[in-house]
C-alpha cells in the first residue's frame, strides 16, 4: 500500500488468474492504498477494477465507491483553491508543520491520473465521470438500478456536473418515497437545497459559521 508502481506490477502478475481472483487481488491493493492514507492510489486501483472487471461483484462495488468519491461535494471542497488566509497561515508555520500539511494523507493530488484537480471546472469533470459511471452501472445491473443510494449519488453527481434538470429527474422517484424513508428524506432535502429554500427544510438543520 502506498507504492505508485504497485498497480502496474499487480496487473502483470495477475494476468494468468481468472477474473474473480484478479479482481480480488486488485481490490486488496486498493484497500492497502487506502489504509496507507493514499486516496489517489486507492481511486486509481478501483477505477481500473471497475473498468476491467465491470461484471464481477468487486468491480461493481468499486464502481459504487468511485461514484461516492467523485460525486462528493466534500471532496470538491477539500480541494478548492487555497485561500489567501491559509497561505498567510502557512507562511507563519514552522517548516516541519508546513511540510506535513503539504504531504497530508487522504488527498487527491495531481500525481494520480484519477486526481481531483484544483479548479472548480476541473473538479466537475470528476463529477461528470461519476455520473457516467453510475448511469452505466445502473443500466448493466438490475439490482443497482433499484439501489436508492446509487440513485441519490447519481443525482448529486449530475448537480455538480452542471446538469440541474437531470439531477432533478433522478431525484423525483426518490422524493416520492415515504416520509420515514431515509433516501426519500435525503432526496427532498436535496431538492430543497436546489430550490428557493423558503419553506421549512425536510430534514433538521443547524447554523454553521464559515471559517478559514
PDB file of C-alpha atoms in Angstrom:
ATOM      1  CA  UNK A   1       0.000   0.000   0.000  1.00  0.00           C
ATOM      2  CA  UNK A   2       1.167   3.491  -0.893  1.00  0.00           C
ATOM      3  CA  UNK A   3       3.560   2.407  -3.660  1.00  0.00           C
ATOM      4  CA  UNK A   4       2.717   4.102  -7.011  1.00  0.00           C
ATOM      5  CA  UNK A   5       4.173   1.249  -9.102  1.00  0.00           C
ATOM      6  CA  UNK A   6       2.185  -1.457  -7.329  1.00  0.00           C
ATOM      7  CA  UNK A   7      -0.865  -1.412  -9.625  1.00  0.00           C
ATOM      8  CA  UNK A   8       1.155  -1.984 -12.802  1.00  0.00           C
ATOM      9  CA  UNK A   9       3.056  -4.819 -11.123  1.00  0.00           C
ATOM     10  CA  UNK A  10      -0.136  -6.449  -9.831  1.00  0.00           C
ATOM     11  CA  UNK A  11      -1.771  -6.218 -13.270  1.00  0.00           C
ATOM     12  CA  UNK A  12       1.202  -8.040 -14.784  1.00  0.00           C
ATOM     13  CA  UNK A  13       1.286 -10.698 -12.070  1.00  0.00           C
ATOM     14  CA  UNK A  14      -2.461 -11.398 -12.162  1.00  0.00           C
ATOM     15  CA  UNK A  15      -2.782 -11.947 -15.917  1.00  0.00           C
ATOM     16  CA  UNK A  16      -2.713 -15.728 -15.512  1.00  0.00           C
ATOM     17  CA  UNK A  17      -5.543 -15.743 -12.955  1.00  0.00           C
ATOM     18  CA  UNK A  18      -9.263 -15.905 -13.581  1.00  0.00           C
ATOM     19  CA  UNK A  19     -11.235 -12.650 -13.428  1.00  0.00           C
ATOM     20  CA  UNK A  20     -12.597 -13.185  -9.912  1.00  0.00           C
ATOM     21  CA  UNK A  21      -9.135 -13.834  -8.475  1.00  0.00           C
ATOM     22  CA  UNK A  22      -7.520 -10.931 -10.334  1.00  0.00           C
ATOM     23  CA  UNK A  23     -10.313  -8.596  -9.195  1.00  0.00           C
ATOM     24  CA  UNK A  24      -9.811  -9.743  -5.601  1.00  0.00           C
ATOM     25  CA  UNK A  25      -6.075  -9.040  -5.737  1.00  0.00           C
ATOM     26  CA  UNK A  26      -6.592  -5.544  -7.140  1.00  0.00           C
ATOM     27  CA  UNK A  27      -9.300  -4.842  -4.568  1.00  0.00           C
ATOM     28  CA  UNK A  28      -6.862  -5.890  -1.834  1.00  0.00           C
ATOM     29  CA  UNK A  29      -4.314  -3.469  -3.292  1.00  0.00           C
ATOM     30  CA  UNK A  30      -6.859  -0.628  -3.290  1.00  0.00           C
ATOM     31  CA  UNK A  31      -7.666  -1.369   0.357  1.00  0.00           C
ATOM     32  CA  UNK A  32      -3.943  -1.365   1.191  1.00  0.00           C
ATOM     33  CA  UNK A  33      -3.505   2.015  -0.505  1.00  0.00           C
ATOM     34  CA  UNK A  34      -6.454   3.361   1.477  1.00  0.00           C
ATOM     35  CA  UNK A  35      -5.006   2.061   4.777  1.00  0.00           C
ATOM     36  CA  UNK A  36      -1.685   3.672   3.848  1.00  0.00           C
ATOM     37  CA  UNK A  37      -3.515   7.008   3.574  1.00  0.00           C
ATOM     38  CA  UNK A  38      -3.175   7.415  -0.198  1.00  0.00           C
ATOM     39  CA  UNK A  39      -6.635   8.074  -1.609  1.00  0.00           C
ATOM     40  CA  UNK A  40      -5.097   8.796  -5.015  1.00  0.00           C
ATOM     41  CA  UNK A  41      -3.757   5.303  -5.484  1.00  0.00           C
ATOM     42  CA  UNK A  42      -6.850   3.683  -3.983  1.00  0.00           C
ATOM     43  CA  UNK A  43      -9.006   5.562  -6.508  1.00  0.00           C
ATOM     44  CA  UNK A  44      -6.687   4.635  -9.365  1.00  0.00           C
ATOM     45  CA  UNK A  45      -6.819   0.938  -8.443  1.00  0.00           C
ATOM     46  CA  UNK A  46     -10.593   0.893  -8.063  1.00  0.00           C
ATOM     47  CA  UNK A  47     -11.067   2.795 -11.329  1.00  0.00           C
ATOM     48  CA  UNK A  48      -9.048   0.117 -13.112  1.00  0.00           C
ATOM     49  CA  UNK A  49     -11.006  -2.577 -11.270  1.00  0.00           C
ATOM     50  CA  UNK A  50     -14.408  -1.287 -12.345  1.00  0.00           C
ATOM     51  CA  UNK A  51     -13.319  -0.681 -15.949  1.00  0.00           C
ATOM     52  CA  UNK A  52     -11.527  -4.028 -16.360  1.00  0.00           C
ATOM     53  CA  UNK A  53     -13.989  -6.231 -14.425  1.00  0.00           C
ATOM     54  CA  UNK A  54     -17.362  -4.415 -14.562  1.00  0.00           C
ATOM     55  CA  UNK A  55     -19.453  -7.567 -14.116  1.00  0.00           C
ATOM     56  CA  UNK A  56     -17.512  -9.008 -11.187  1.00  0.00           C
ATOM     57  CA  UNK A  57     -19.071  -8.274  -7.760  1.00  0.00           C
ATOM     58  CA  UNK A  58     -15.902  -6.485  -6.678  1.00  0.00           C
ATOM     59  CA  UNK A  59     -15.957  -4.464  -9.897  1.00  0.00           C
ATOM     60  CA  UNK A  60     -19.498  -3.318  -9.147  1.00  0.00           C
ATOM     61  CA  UNK A  61     -18.555  -2.445  -5.566  1.00  0.00           C
ATOM     62  CA  UNK A  62     -15.569  -0.471  -6.872  1.00  0.00           C
ATOM     63  CA  UNK A  63     -17.882   1.472  -9.181  1.00  0.00           C
ATOM     64  CA  UNK A  64     -20.086   2.444  -6.230  1.00  0.00           C
ATOM     65  CA  UNK A  65     -17.018   3.544  -4.257  1.00  0.00           C
ATOM     66  CA  UNK A  66     -15.760   5.693  -7.144  1.00  0.00           C
ATOM     67  CA  UNK A  67     -19.188   7.276  -7.666  1.00  0.00           C
ATOM     68  CA  UNK A  68     -19.410   8.170  -3.961  1.00  0.00           C
ATOM     69  CA  UNK A  69     -15.926   9.675  -4.060  1.00  0.00           C
ATOM     70  CA  UNK A  70     -16.251  11.729  -7.235  1.00  0.00           C
ATOM     71  CA  UNK A  71     -19.837  12.874  -6.610  1.00  0.00           C
ATOM     72  CA  UNK A  72     -18.840  14.211  -3.203  1.00  0.00           C
ATOM     73  CA  UNK A  73     -19.096  17.942  -2.597  1.00  0.00           C
ATOM     74  CA  UNK A  74     -16.827  17.414   0.414  1.00  0.00           C
ATOM     75  CA  UNK A  75     -14.070  16.128  -1.868  1.00  0.00           C
ATOM     76  CA  UNK A  76     -14.527  19.164  -4.110  1.00  0.00           C
ATOM     77  CA  UNK A  77     -14.439  21.461  -1.074  1.00  0.00           C
ATOM     78  CA  UNK A  78     -11.306  19.822   0.287  1.00  0.00           C
ATOM     79  CA  UNK A  79      -9.518  20.503  -2.982  1.00  0.00           C
ATOM     80  CA  UNK A  80     -10.730  24.039  -3.584  1.00  0.00           C
ATOM     81  CA  UNK A  81      -8.085  26.647  -4.341  1.00  0.00           C
ATOM     82  CA  UNK A  82      -6.170  27.714  -1.260  1.00  0.00           C
ATOM     83  CA  UNK A  83      -7.406  30.999   0.206  1.00  0.00           C
ATOM     84  CA  UNK A  84      -5.088  33.904   0.957  1.00  0.00           C
ATOM     85  CA  UNK A  85      -5.780  33.394   4.660  1.00  0.00           C
ATOM     86  CA  UNK A  86      -4.497  29.822   4.513  1.00  0.00           C
ATOM     87  CA  UNK A  87      -1.460  30.948   2.518  1.00  0.00           C
ATOM     88  CA  UNK A  88      -0.687  33.562   5.179  1.00  0.00           C
ATOM     89  CA  UNK A  89      -1.108  30.980   7.922  1.00  0.00           C
ATOM     90  CA  UNK A  90       1.177  28.531   6.142  1.00  0.00           C
ATOM     91  CA  UNK A  91       3.929  31.166   5.947  1.00  0.00           C
ATOM     92  CA  UNK A  92       3.741  31.588   9.719  1.00  0.00           C
ATOM     93  CA  UNK A  93       4.161  27.887  10.454  1.00  0.00           C
ATOM     94  CA  UNK A  94       7.453  26.271  11.256  1.00  0.00           C
ATOM     95  CA  UNK A  95       8.911  24.376   8.300  1.00  0.00           C
ATOM     96  CA  UNK A  96       8.160  20.917   9.715  1.00  0.00           C
ATOM     97  CA  UNK A  97       4.444  21.625  10.177  1.00  0.00           C
ATOM     98  CA  UNK A  98       4.135  23.303   6.780  1.00  0.00           C
ATOM     99  CA  UNK A  99       5.730  20.305   5.073  1.00  0.00           C
ATOM    100  CA  UNK A 100       3.417  17.944   6.937  1.00  0.00           C
ATOM    101  CA  UNK A 101       0.405  19.907   5.661  1.00  0.00           C
ATOM    102  CA  UNK A 102       1.678  19.664   2.094  1.00  0.00           C
ATOM    103  CA  UNK A 103       2.019  15.881   2.269  1.00  0.00           C
ATOM    104  CA  UNK A 104      -1.053  15.118   4.383  1.00  0.00           C
ATOM    105  CA  UNK A 105      -2.562  11.682   3.613  1.00  0.00           C
ATOM    106  CA  UNK A 106      -6.009  11.043   2.132  1.00  0.00           C
ATOM    107  CA  UNK A 107      -5.667  13.755  -0.513  1.00  0.00           C
ATOM    108  CA  UNK A 108      -6.167  13.537  -4.254  1.00  0.00           C
ATOM    109  CA  UNK A 109      -3.309  15.316  -5.967  1.00  0.00           C
ATOM    110  CA  UNK A 110      -2.091  15.941  -9.490  1.00  0.00           C
ATOM    111  CA  UNK A 111       0.272  12.971  -9.405  1.00  0.00           C
ATOM    112  CA  UNK A 112      -2.573  10.483  -9.927  1.00  0.00           C
ATOM    113  CA  UNK A 113      -4.273  10.104 -13.282  1.00  0.00           C
ATOM    114  CA  UNK A 114      -7.572   9.985 -11.377  1.00  0.00           C
ATOM    115  CA  UNK A 115      -6.641  13.059  -9.383  1.00  0.00           C
ATOM    116  CA  UNK A 116      -9.104  15.724  -8.310  1.00  0.00           C
ATOM    117  CA  UNK A 117      -7.724  18.946  -9.832  1.00  0.00           C
ATOM    118  CA  UNK A 118      -7.872  22.307  -8.130  1.00  0.00           C
ATOM    119  CA  UNK A 119     -10.176  24.432 -10.282  1.00  0.00           C
ATOM    120  CA  UNK A 120     -13.991  24.042  -9.993  1.00  0.00           C
ATOM    121  CA  UNK A 121     -14.231  23.420 -13.735  1.00  0.00           C
ATOM    122  CA  UNK A 122     -11.785  20.505 -13.489  1.00  0.00           C
ATOM    123  CA  UNK A 123     -13.399  19.126 -10.361  1.00  0.00           C
ATOM    124  CA  UNK A 124     -16.696  18.982 -12.270  1.00  0.00           C
ATOM    125  CA  UNK A 125     -15.018  16.642 -14.732  1.00  0.00           C
ATOM    126  CA  UNK A 126     -14.789  14.099 -11.938  1.00  0.00           C
ATOM    127  CA  UNK A 127     -18.473  14.600 -11.186  1.00  0.00           C
ATOM    128  CA  UNK A 128     -19.199  14.018 -14.885  1.00  0.00           C
ATOM    129  CA  UNK A 129     -17.226  10.766 -14.721  1.00  0.00           C
ATOM    130  CA  UNK A 130     -19.154   9.739 -11.593  1.00  0.00           C
ATOM    131  CA  UNK A 131     -22.418  10.467 -13.421  1.00  0.00           C
ATOM    132  CA  UNK A 132     -21.326   8.366 -16.403  1.00  0.00           C
ATOM    133  CA  UNK A 133     -20.174   5.511 -14.187  1.00  0.00           C
ATOM    134  CA  UNK A 134     -23.379   5.493 -12.108  1.00  0.00           C
ATOM    135  CA  UNK A 135     -25.588   5.522 -15.210  1.00  0.00           C
ATOM    136  CA  UNK A 136     -23.533   2.766 -16.824  1.00  0.00           C
ATOM    137  CA  UNK A 137     -23.641   0.615 -13.689  1.00  0.00           C
ATOM    138  CA  UNK A 138     -27.403   1.023 -13.291  1.00  0.00           C
ATOM    139  CA  UNK A 139     -28.003   0.065 -16.929  1.00  0.00           C
ATOM    140  CA  UNK A 140     -25.898  -3.092 -16.584  1.00  0.00           C
ATOM    141  CA  UNK A 141     -27.272  -4.386 -13.294  1.00  0.00           C
ATOM    142  CA  UNK A 142     -30.988  -4.527 -12.410  1.00  0.00           C
ATOM    143  CA  UNK A 143     -30.201  -4.611  -8.686  1.00  0.00           C
ATOM    144  CA  UNK A 144     -28.145  -1.429  -8.948  1.00  0.00           C
ATOM    145  CA  UNK A 145     -30.901   0.217 -10.978  1.00  0.00           C
ATOM    146  CA  UNK A 146     -33.130  -0.129  -7.898  1.00  0.00           C
ATOM    147  CA  UNK A 147     -30.475   0.993  -5.412  1.00  0.00           C
ATOM    148  CA  UNK A 148     -31.681   4.271  -3.816  1.00  0.00           C
ATOM    149  CA  UNK A 149     -28.194   5.151  -2.554  1.00  0.00           C
ATOM    150  CA  UNK A 150     -26.735   4.954  -6.057  1.00  0.00           C
ATOM    151  CA  UNK A 151     -29.703   6.884  -7.490  1.00  0.00           C
ATOM    152  CA  UNK A 152     -29.097   9.662  -4.974  1.00  0.00           C
ATOM    153  CA  UNK A 153     -25.373   9.738  -5.693  1.00  0.00           C
ATOM    154  CA  UNK A 154     -26.097   9.926  -9.425  1.00  0.00           C
ATOM    155  CA  UNK A 155     -28.336  12.945  -8.788  1.00  0.00           C
ATOM    156  CA  UNK A 156     -25.588  14.596  -6.715  1.00  0.00           C
ATOM    157  CA  UNK A 157     -23.042  13.927  -9.474  1.00  0.00           C
ATOM    158  CA  UNK A 158     -25.397  15.411 -12.082  1.00  0.00           C
ATOM    159  CA  UNK A 159     -25.855  18.545  -9.968  1.00  0.00           C
ATOM    160  CA  UNK A 160     -22.097  19.011  -9.538  1.00  0.00           C
ATOM    161  CA  UNK A 161     -21.592  18.372 -13.261  1.00  0.00           C
ATOM    162  CA  UNK A 162     -23.923  21.270 -14.039  1.00  0.00           C
ATOM    163  CA  UNK A 163     -26.842  19.109 -15.214  1.00  0.00           C
ATOM    164  CA  UNK A 164     -29.559  20.502 -12.951  1.00  0.00           C
ATOM    165  CA  UNK A 165     -32.521  19.126 -14.885  1.00  0.00           C
ATOM    166  CA  UNK A 166     -31.054  15.635 -14.948  1.00  0.00           C
ATOM    167  CA  UNK A 167     -30.360  15.874 -11.229  1.00  0.00           C
ATOM    168  CA  UNK A 168     -33.966  16.825 -10.511  1.00  0.00           C
ATOM    169  CA  UNK A 169     -35.217  13.993 -12.730  1.00  0.00           C
ATOM    170  CA  UNK A 170     -33.073  11.476 -10.857  1.00  0.00           C
ATOM    171  CA  UNK A 171     -34.321  12.797  -7.510  1.00  0.00           C
ATOM    172  CA  UNK A 172     -38.008  12.718  -8.456  1.00  0.00           C
ATOM    173  CA  UNK A 173     -38.644   8.962  -7.871  1.00  0.00           C
ATOM    174  CA  UNK A 174     -36.780   9.129  -4.572  1.00  0.00           C
ATOM    175  CA  UNK A 175     -38.759  12.164  -3.430  1.00  0.00           C
ATOM    176  CA  UNK A 176     -41.963  10.113  -3.697  1.00  0.00           C
ATOM    177  CA  UNK A 177     -40.762   7.570  -1.144  1.00  0.00           C
ATOM    178  CA  UNK A 178     -42.438   7.516   2.264  1.00  0.00           C
ATOM    179  CA  UNK A 179     -41.955  10.154   4.937  1.00  0.00           C
ATOM    180  CA  UNK A 180     -39.929   7.737   7.072  1.00  0.00           C
ATOM    181  CA  UNK A 181     -37.737   6.526   4.209  1.00  0.00           C
ATOM    182  CA  UNK A 182     -34.184   7.906   4.725  1.00  0.00           C
ATOM    183  CA  UNK A 183     -33.440   8.223   0.994  1.00  0.00           C
ATOM    184  CA  UNK A 184     -36.763   9.947   0.436  1.00  0.00           C
ATOM    185  CA  UNK A 185     -35.808  12.430   3.135  1.00  0.00           C
ATOM    186  CA  UNK A 186     -32.391  12.962   1.544  1.00  0.00           C
ATOM    187  CA  UNK A 187     -33.927  13.493  -1.906  1.00  0.00           C
ATOM    188  CA  UNK A 188     -36.420  16.034  -0.593  1.00  0.00           C
ATOM    189  CA  UNK A 189     -33.627  17.842   1.261  1.00  0.00           C
ATOM    190  CA  UNK A 190     -31.503  17.905  -1.894  1.00  0.00           C
ATOM    191  CA  UNK A 191     -34.419  19.356  -3.854  1.00  0.00           C
ATOM    192  CA  UNK A 192     -34.932  21.946  -1.103  1.00  0.00           C
ATOM    193  CA  UNK A 193     -31.282  22.981  -1.375  1.00  0.00           C
ATOM    194  CA  UNK A 194     -31.574  23.344  -5.143  1.00  0.00           C
ATOM    195  CA  UNK A 195     -34.748  25.420  -4.973  1.00  0.00           C
ATOM    196  CA  UNK A 196     -35.736  28.529  -3.044  1.00  0.00           C
ATOM    197  CA  UNK A 197     -35.131  27.219   0.499  1.00  0.00           C
ATOM    198  CA  UNK A 198     -38.055  29.404   1.594  1.00  0.00           C
ATOM    199  CA  UNK A 199     -40.061  26.592   3.183  1.00  0.00           C
ATOM    200  CA  UNK A 200     -39.047  24.576   6.207  1.00  0.00           C
ATOM    201  CA  UNK A 201     -36.238  22.133   5.467  1.00  0.00           C
ATOM    202  CA  UNK A 202     -37.288  18.468   5.089  1.00  0.00           C
ATOM    203  CA  UNK A 203     -34.502  17.455   7.490  1.00  0.00           C
ATOM    204  CA  UNK A 204     -33.186  19.079  10.684  1.00  0.00           C
ATOM    205  CA  UNK A 205     -30.713  21.898  10.037  1.00  0.00           C
ATOM    206  CA  UNK A 206     -28.184  23.767  12.152  1.00  0.00           C
ATOM    207  CA  UNK A 207     -26.372  27.080  11.539  1.00  0.00           C
ATOM    208  CA  UNK A 208     -22.694  26.766  10.637  1.00  0.00           C
ATOM    209  CA  UNK A 209     -20.269  29.682  10.608  1.00  0.00           C
ATOM    210  CA  UNK A 210     -17.688  29.678   7.819  1.00  0.00           C
ATOM    211  CA  UNK A 211     -14.041  29.953   8.911  1.00  0.00           C
ATOM    212  CA  UNK A 212     -10.684  29.870   7.171  1.00  0.00           C
TER     213      UNK A 212
END
